[in-house]
Coordinates of C-alpha atoms in Angstrom, one line a residue:
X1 CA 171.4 76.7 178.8
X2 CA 171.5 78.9 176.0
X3 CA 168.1 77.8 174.8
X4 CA 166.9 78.5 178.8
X5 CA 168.2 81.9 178.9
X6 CA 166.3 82.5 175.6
X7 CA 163.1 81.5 177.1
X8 CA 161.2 80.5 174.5
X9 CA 158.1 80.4 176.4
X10 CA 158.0 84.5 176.4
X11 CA 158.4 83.7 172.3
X12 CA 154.7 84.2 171.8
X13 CA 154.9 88.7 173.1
X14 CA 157.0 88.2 169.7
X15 CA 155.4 86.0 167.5
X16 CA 151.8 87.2 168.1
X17 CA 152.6 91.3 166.8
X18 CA 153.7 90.0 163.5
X19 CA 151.2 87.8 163.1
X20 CA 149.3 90.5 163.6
X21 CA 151.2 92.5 161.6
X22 CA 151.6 90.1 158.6
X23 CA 147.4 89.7 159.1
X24 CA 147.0 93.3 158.3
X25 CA 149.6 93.2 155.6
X26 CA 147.5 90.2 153.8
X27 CA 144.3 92.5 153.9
X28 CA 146.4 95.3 151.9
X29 CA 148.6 93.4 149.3
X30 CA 150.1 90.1 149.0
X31 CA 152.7 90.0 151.2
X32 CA 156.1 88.0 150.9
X33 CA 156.6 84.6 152.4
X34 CA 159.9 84.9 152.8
X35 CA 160.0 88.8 154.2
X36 CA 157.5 87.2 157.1
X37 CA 159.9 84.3 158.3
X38 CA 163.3 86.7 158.1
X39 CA 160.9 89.4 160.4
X40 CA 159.6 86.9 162.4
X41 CA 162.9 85.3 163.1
X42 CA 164.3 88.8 163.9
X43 CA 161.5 89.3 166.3
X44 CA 162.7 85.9 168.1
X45 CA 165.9 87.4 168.5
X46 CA 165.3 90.0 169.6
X47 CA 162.7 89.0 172.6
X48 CA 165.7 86.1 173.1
X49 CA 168.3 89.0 173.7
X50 CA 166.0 90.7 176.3
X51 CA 165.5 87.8 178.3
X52 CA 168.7 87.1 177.9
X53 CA 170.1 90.7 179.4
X54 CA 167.7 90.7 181.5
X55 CA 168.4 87.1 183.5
X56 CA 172.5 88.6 183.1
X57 CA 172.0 91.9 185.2
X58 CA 169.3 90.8 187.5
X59 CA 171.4 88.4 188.8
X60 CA 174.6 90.3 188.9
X61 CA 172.7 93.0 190.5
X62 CA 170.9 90.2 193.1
X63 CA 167.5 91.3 192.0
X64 CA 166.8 87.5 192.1
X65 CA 167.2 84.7 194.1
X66 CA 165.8 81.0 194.2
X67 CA 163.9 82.4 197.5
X68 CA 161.5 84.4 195.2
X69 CA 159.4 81.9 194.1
X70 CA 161.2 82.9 190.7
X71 CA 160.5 80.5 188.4
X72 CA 163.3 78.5 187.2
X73 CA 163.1 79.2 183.4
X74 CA 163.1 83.1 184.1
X75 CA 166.3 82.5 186.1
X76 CA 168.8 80.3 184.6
X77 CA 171.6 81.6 186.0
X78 CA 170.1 81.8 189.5
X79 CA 169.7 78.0 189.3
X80 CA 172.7 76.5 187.1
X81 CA 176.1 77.1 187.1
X82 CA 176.3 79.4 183.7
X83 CA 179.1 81.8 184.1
X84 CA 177.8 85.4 183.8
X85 CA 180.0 86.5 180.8
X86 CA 178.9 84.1 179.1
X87 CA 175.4 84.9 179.0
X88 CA 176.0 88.6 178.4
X89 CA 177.9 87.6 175.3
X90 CA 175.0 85.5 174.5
X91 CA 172.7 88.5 175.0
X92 CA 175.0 90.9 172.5
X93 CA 175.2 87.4 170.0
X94 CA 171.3 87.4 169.7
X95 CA 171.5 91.1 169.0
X96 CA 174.1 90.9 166.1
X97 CA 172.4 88.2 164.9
X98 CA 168.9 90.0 164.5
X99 CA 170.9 93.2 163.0
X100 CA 172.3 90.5 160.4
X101 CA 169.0 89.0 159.4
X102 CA 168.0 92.8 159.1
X103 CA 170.6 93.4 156.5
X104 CA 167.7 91.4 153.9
X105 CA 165.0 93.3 155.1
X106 CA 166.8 96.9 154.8
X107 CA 167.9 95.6 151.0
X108 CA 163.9 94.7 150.4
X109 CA 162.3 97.5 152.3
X110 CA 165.0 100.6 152.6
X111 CA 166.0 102.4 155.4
X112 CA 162.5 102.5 157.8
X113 CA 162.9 99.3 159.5
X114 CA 166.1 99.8 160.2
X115 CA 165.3 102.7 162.2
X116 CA 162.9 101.9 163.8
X117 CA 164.7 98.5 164.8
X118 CA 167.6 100.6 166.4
X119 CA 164.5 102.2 168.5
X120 CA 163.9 98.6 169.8
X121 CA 167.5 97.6 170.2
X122 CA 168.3 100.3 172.7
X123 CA 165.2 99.8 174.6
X124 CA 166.5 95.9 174.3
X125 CA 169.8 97.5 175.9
X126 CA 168.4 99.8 178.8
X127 CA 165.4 98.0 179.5
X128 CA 167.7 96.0 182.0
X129 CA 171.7 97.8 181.7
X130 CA 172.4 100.9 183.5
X131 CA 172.2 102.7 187.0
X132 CA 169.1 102.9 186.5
X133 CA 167.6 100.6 183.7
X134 CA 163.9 101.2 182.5
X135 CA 162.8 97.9 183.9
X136 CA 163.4 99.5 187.7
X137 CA 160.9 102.3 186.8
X138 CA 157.1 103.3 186.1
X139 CA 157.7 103.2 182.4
X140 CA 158.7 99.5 182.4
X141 CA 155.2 97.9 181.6
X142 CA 154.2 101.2 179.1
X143 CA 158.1 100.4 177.3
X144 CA 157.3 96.8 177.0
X145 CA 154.1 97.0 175.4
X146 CA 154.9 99.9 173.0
X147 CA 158.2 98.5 171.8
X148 CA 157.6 94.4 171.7
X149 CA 154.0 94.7 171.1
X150 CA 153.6 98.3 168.8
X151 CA 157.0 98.8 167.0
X152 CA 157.2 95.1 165.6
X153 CA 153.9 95.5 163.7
X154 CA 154.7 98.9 162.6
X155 CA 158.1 98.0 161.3
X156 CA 156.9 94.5 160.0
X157 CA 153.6 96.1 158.7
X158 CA 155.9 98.5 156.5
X159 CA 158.3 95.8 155.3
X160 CA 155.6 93.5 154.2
X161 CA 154.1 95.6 152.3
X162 CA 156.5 98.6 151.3
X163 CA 154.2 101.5 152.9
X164 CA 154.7 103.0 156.5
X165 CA 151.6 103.7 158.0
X166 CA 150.3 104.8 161.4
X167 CA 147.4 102.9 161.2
X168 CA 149.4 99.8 161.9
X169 CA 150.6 100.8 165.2
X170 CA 146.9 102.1 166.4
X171 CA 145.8 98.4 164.9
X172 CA 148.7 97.2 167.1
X173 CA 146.9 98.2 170.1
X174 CA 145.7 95.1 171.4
X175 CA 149.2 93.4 171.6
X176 CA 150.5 96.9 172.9
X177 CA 148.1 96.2 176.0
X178 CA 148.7 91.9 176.3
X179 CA 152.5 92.6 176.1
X180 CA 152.6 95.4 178.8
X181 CA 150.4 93.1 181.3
X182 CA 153.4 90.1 181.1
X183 CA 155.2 92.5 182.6
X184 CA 152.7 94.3 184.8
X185 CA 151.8 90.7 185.7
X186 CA 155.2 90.2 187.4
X187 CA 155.9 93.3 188.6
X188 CA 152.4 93.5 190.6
X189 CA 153.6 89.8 192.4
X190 CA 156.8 91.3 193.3
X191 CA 155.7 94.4 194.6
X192 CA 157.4 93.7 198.1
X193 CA 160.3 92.4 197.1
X194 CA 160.8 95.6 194.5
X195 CA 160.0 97.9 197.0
X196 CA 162.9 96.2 198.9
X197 CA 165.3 96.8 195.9
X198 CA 164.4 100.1 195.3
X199 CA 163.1 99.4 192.0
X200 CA 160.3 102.0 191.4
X201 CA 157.7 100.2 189.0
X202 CA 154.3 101.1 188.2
X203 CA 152.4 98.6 191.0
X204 CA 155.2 100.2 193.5
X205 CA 154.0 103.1 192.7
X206 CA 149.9 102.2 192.7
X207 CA 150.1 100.1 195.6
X208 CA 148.9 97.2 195.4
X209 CA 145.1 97.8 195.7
X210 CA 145.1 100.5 192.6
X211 CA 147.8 98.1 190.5
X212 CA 145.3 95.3 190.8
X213 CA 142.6 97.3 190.1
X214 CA 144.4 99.3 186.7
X215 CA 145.4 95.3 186.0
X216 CA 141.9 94.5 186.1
X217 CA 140.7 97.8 184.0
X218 CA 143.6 97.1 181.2
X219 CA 141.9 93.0 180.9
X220 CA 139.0 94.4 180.0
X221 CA 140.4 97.0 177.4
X222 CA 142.1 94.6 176.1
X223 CA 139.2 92.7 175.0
X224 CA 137.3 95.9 173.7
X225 CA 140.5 97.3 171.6
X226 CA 140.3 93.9 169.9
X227 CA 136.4 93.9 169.0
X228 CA 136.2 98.0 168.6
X229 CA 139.2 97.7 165.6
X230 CA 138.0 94.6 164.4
X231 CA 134.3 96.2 164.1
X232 CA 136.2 99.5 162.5
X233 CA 138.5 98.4 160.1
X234 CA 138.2 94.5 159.9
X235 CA 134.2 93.6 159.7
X236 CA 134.2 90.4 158.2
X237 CA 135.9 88.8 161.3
X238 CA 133.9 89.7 164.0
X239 CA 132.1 86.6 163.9
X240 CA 135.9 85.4 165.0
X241 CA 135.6 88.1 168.0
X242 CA 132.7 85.4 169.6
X243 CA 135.1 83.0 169.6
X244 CA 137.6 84.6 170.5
X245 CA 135.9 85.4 173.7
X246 CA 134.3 82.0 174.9
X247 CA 138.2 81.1 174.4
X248 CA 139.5 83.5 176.4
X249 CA 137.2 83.9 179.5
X250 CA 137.8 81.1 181.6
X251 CA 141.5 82.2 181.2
X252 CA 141.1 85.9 181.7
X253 CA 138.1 84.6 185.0
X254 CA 141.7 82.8 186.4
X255 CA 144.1 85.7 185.8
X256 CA 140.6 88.2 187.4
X257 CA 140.5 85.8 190.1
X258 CA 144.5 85.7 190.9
X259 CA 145.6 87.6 194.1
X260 CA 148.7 88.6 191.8
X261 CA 151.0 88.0 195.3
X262 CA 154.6 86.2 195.3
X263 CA 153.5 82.9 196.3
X264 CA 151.1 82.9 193.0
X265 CA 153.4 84.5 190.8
X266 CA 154.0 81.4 188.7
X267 CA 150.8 80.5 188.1
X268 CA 150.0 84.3 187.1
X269 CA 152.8 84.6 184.3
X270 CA 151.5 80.9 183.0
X271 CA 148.2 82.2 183.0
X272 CA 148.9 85.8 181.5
X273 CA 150.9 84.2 178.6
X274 CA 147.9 81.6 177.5
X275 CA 145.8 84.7 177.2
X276 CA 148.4 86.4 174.8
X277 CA 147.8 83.7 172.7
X278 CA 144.6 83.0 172.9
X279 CA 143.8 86.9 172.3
X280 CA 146.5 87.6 170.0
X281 CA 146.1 84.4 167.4
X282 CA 142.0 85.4 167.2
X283 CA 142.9 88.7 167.0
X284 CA 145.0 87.6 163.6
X285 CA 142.2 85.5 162.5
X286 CA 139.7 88.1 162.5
X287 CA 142.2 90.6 160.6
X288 CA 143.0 87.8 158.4
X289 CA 139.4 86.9 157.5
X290 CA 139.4 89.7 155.7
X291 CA 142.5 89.0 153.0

C-alpha cells in the first residue's frame, strides 16, 4: 500500500526534469555521479509525498469515489482498507525523508537548493491541504508544471554544477509544459464532476470546448519549445529532435484524438504520461549530445 500511494507510475514528471537537468549540467562541467542519484532520489520523494497528500485529502474530503472511473492506483485508499492517518504520516515521512537526503546536497552545494526546495515543499503541502488547496483552483496545472517540472532543473542544475543560473529554468520549459498537461489531462476529464465539488480549475473555468482546445495549443508548444531550445542552445542534437518526433506522434495523434471525458479518463493519463517520456528522455538526448 505504501508503494500504491506513492504511485510510482507518476515517477517519470520527476525523473524526466533532472534528467534534463543533469543533461544540461553534462554540457557545462562534469557533473557528480553521486550529487545526480541523492537529487534524483529527492525528486522521487518528493513527487511520492504529493501523491501521497493528495490521495489522503481527496478522499477525506470525498473528492473521489470508485464511481469516477478513478483509476485504482490514483486512489488507494478509495479502494483498500488503509486507514487515513496512516497515509498522512506517510505523506509527512516522504517529506522528512527528502529534507534528510537534502542535508548532502546543502553540505556540497550551500544554501540555494535548500531554498528553493522549501519553495517546492510548501507547494507539496497546499497543493492538496487547506480550505482551499491550489489543486481546487486555476493555478493548479500552471503550479504543477512550474514547480515539478521548472524548480527541479533549476535547483538540480545549480547543485550539479555549483552555478545558479536562469537559463536552466527557461531550458526547463518543455517539462514545465509536459508536467502541467498530467494535470490539465485529468482535470479536463473531470470537469463535471469538479464543477460539482466546487473545485474551480482551469478547464472549469475554459469550459470544455476552450480547455480542449488550449490542451491541444500547449501539445503542440510542447514539441516546438523542445526543437526551438535545442536549435538555440543545443545544435548538435537536433538530429535527435527527428526522432524524437516519429516517436512521439502516434502518441501525441491518440492523446489529439481523445475526447478527454470521464469515461476515457484512464486511457488519457496512460497516454499523457508515455508522451512525458517519450518527449522528455529525447529531449535529454539531444541536450546530452552535446557533453
Amino acid at each position: 500500500m505504501m508503494l500504491q500511494l506513492a504511485a510510482p507510475h507518476t515517477w517519470p514528471a520527476a525523473i524526466l526534469p533532472c534528467f534534463v537537468a543533469y543533461a544540461a549540467a553534462s554540457v557545462a562541467t562534469s557533473p557528480s555521479l553521486v550529487m545526480a542519484c541523492v537529487l534524483l532520489a529527492i525528486c522521487i520523494l518528493m513527487q511520492s509525498a504529493v501523491n501521497t497528500f493528495n490521495d489522503y485529502y481527496d478522499f477525506v474530503k470525498e473528492a473521489d469515489s470508485a464511481d469516477d472511473n478513478v483509476d485504482p492506483t490514483d486512489a488507494v485508499l478509495v479502494y483498500n482498507n488503509v486507514n487515513p492517518k496512516h497515509a498522512l504520516a506517510l505523506a509527512v515521512g516522504l517529506l522528512v525523508a527528502a529534507f534528510a537526503l537534502g542535508a548532502y546536497v546543502i553540505w556540497v552545494a550551500g544554501l540555494i537548493p535548500l531554498a528553493i526546495g522549501c519553495i517546492g515543499a510548501l507547494f507539496v503541502v497546499c497543493y492538496s491541504a487547506g480550505k482551499t488547496p491550489i489543486s481546487y483552483l486555476p493555478l493548479g496545472e500552471v503550479a504543477s508544471g512550474v514547480v515539478m517540472g521548472g524548480l527541479i532543473p533549476l535547483a538540480c542544475y545549480q547543485a550539479l554544477t555549483g552555478t545558479f543560473s536562469w537559463l536552466a529554468l527557461l531550458w526547463a520549459a518543455p517539462t514545465v509544459i509536459g508536467v502541467g498537461l498530467i494535470m490539465m489531462t485529468n482535470n479536463t476529464c473531470d470537469i463535471e464532476k469538479d464543477v460539482e465539488a466546487k473545485r474551480r480549475t482551469l478547464p472549469v473555468v475554459l469550459g470544455r470546448a476552450r480547455a480542449v482546445r488550449t490542451y491541444h495549443a500547449l501539445i503542440v508548444a510542447w514539441f516546438a519549445a523542445i526543437v526551438v531550445l535545442t536549435a538555440a542552445w543545443f545544435s548538435k542534437g537536433l538530429i535527435v529532435c527527428v526522432f524524437m518526433v516519429l516517436a512521439g506522434w502516434p502518441i501525441a495523434k491518440a492523446l489529439w484524438n481523445n475526447p478527454l471525458v470521464a469515461a476515457s479518463r484512464i486511457g488519457a493519463m496512460g497516454q499523457i504520461a508515455s508522451l512525458n517520456v517519450v518527449l522528455g528522455a529525447f529531449y535529454g538526448a539531444a541536450v546530452l549530445a552535446c557533453a
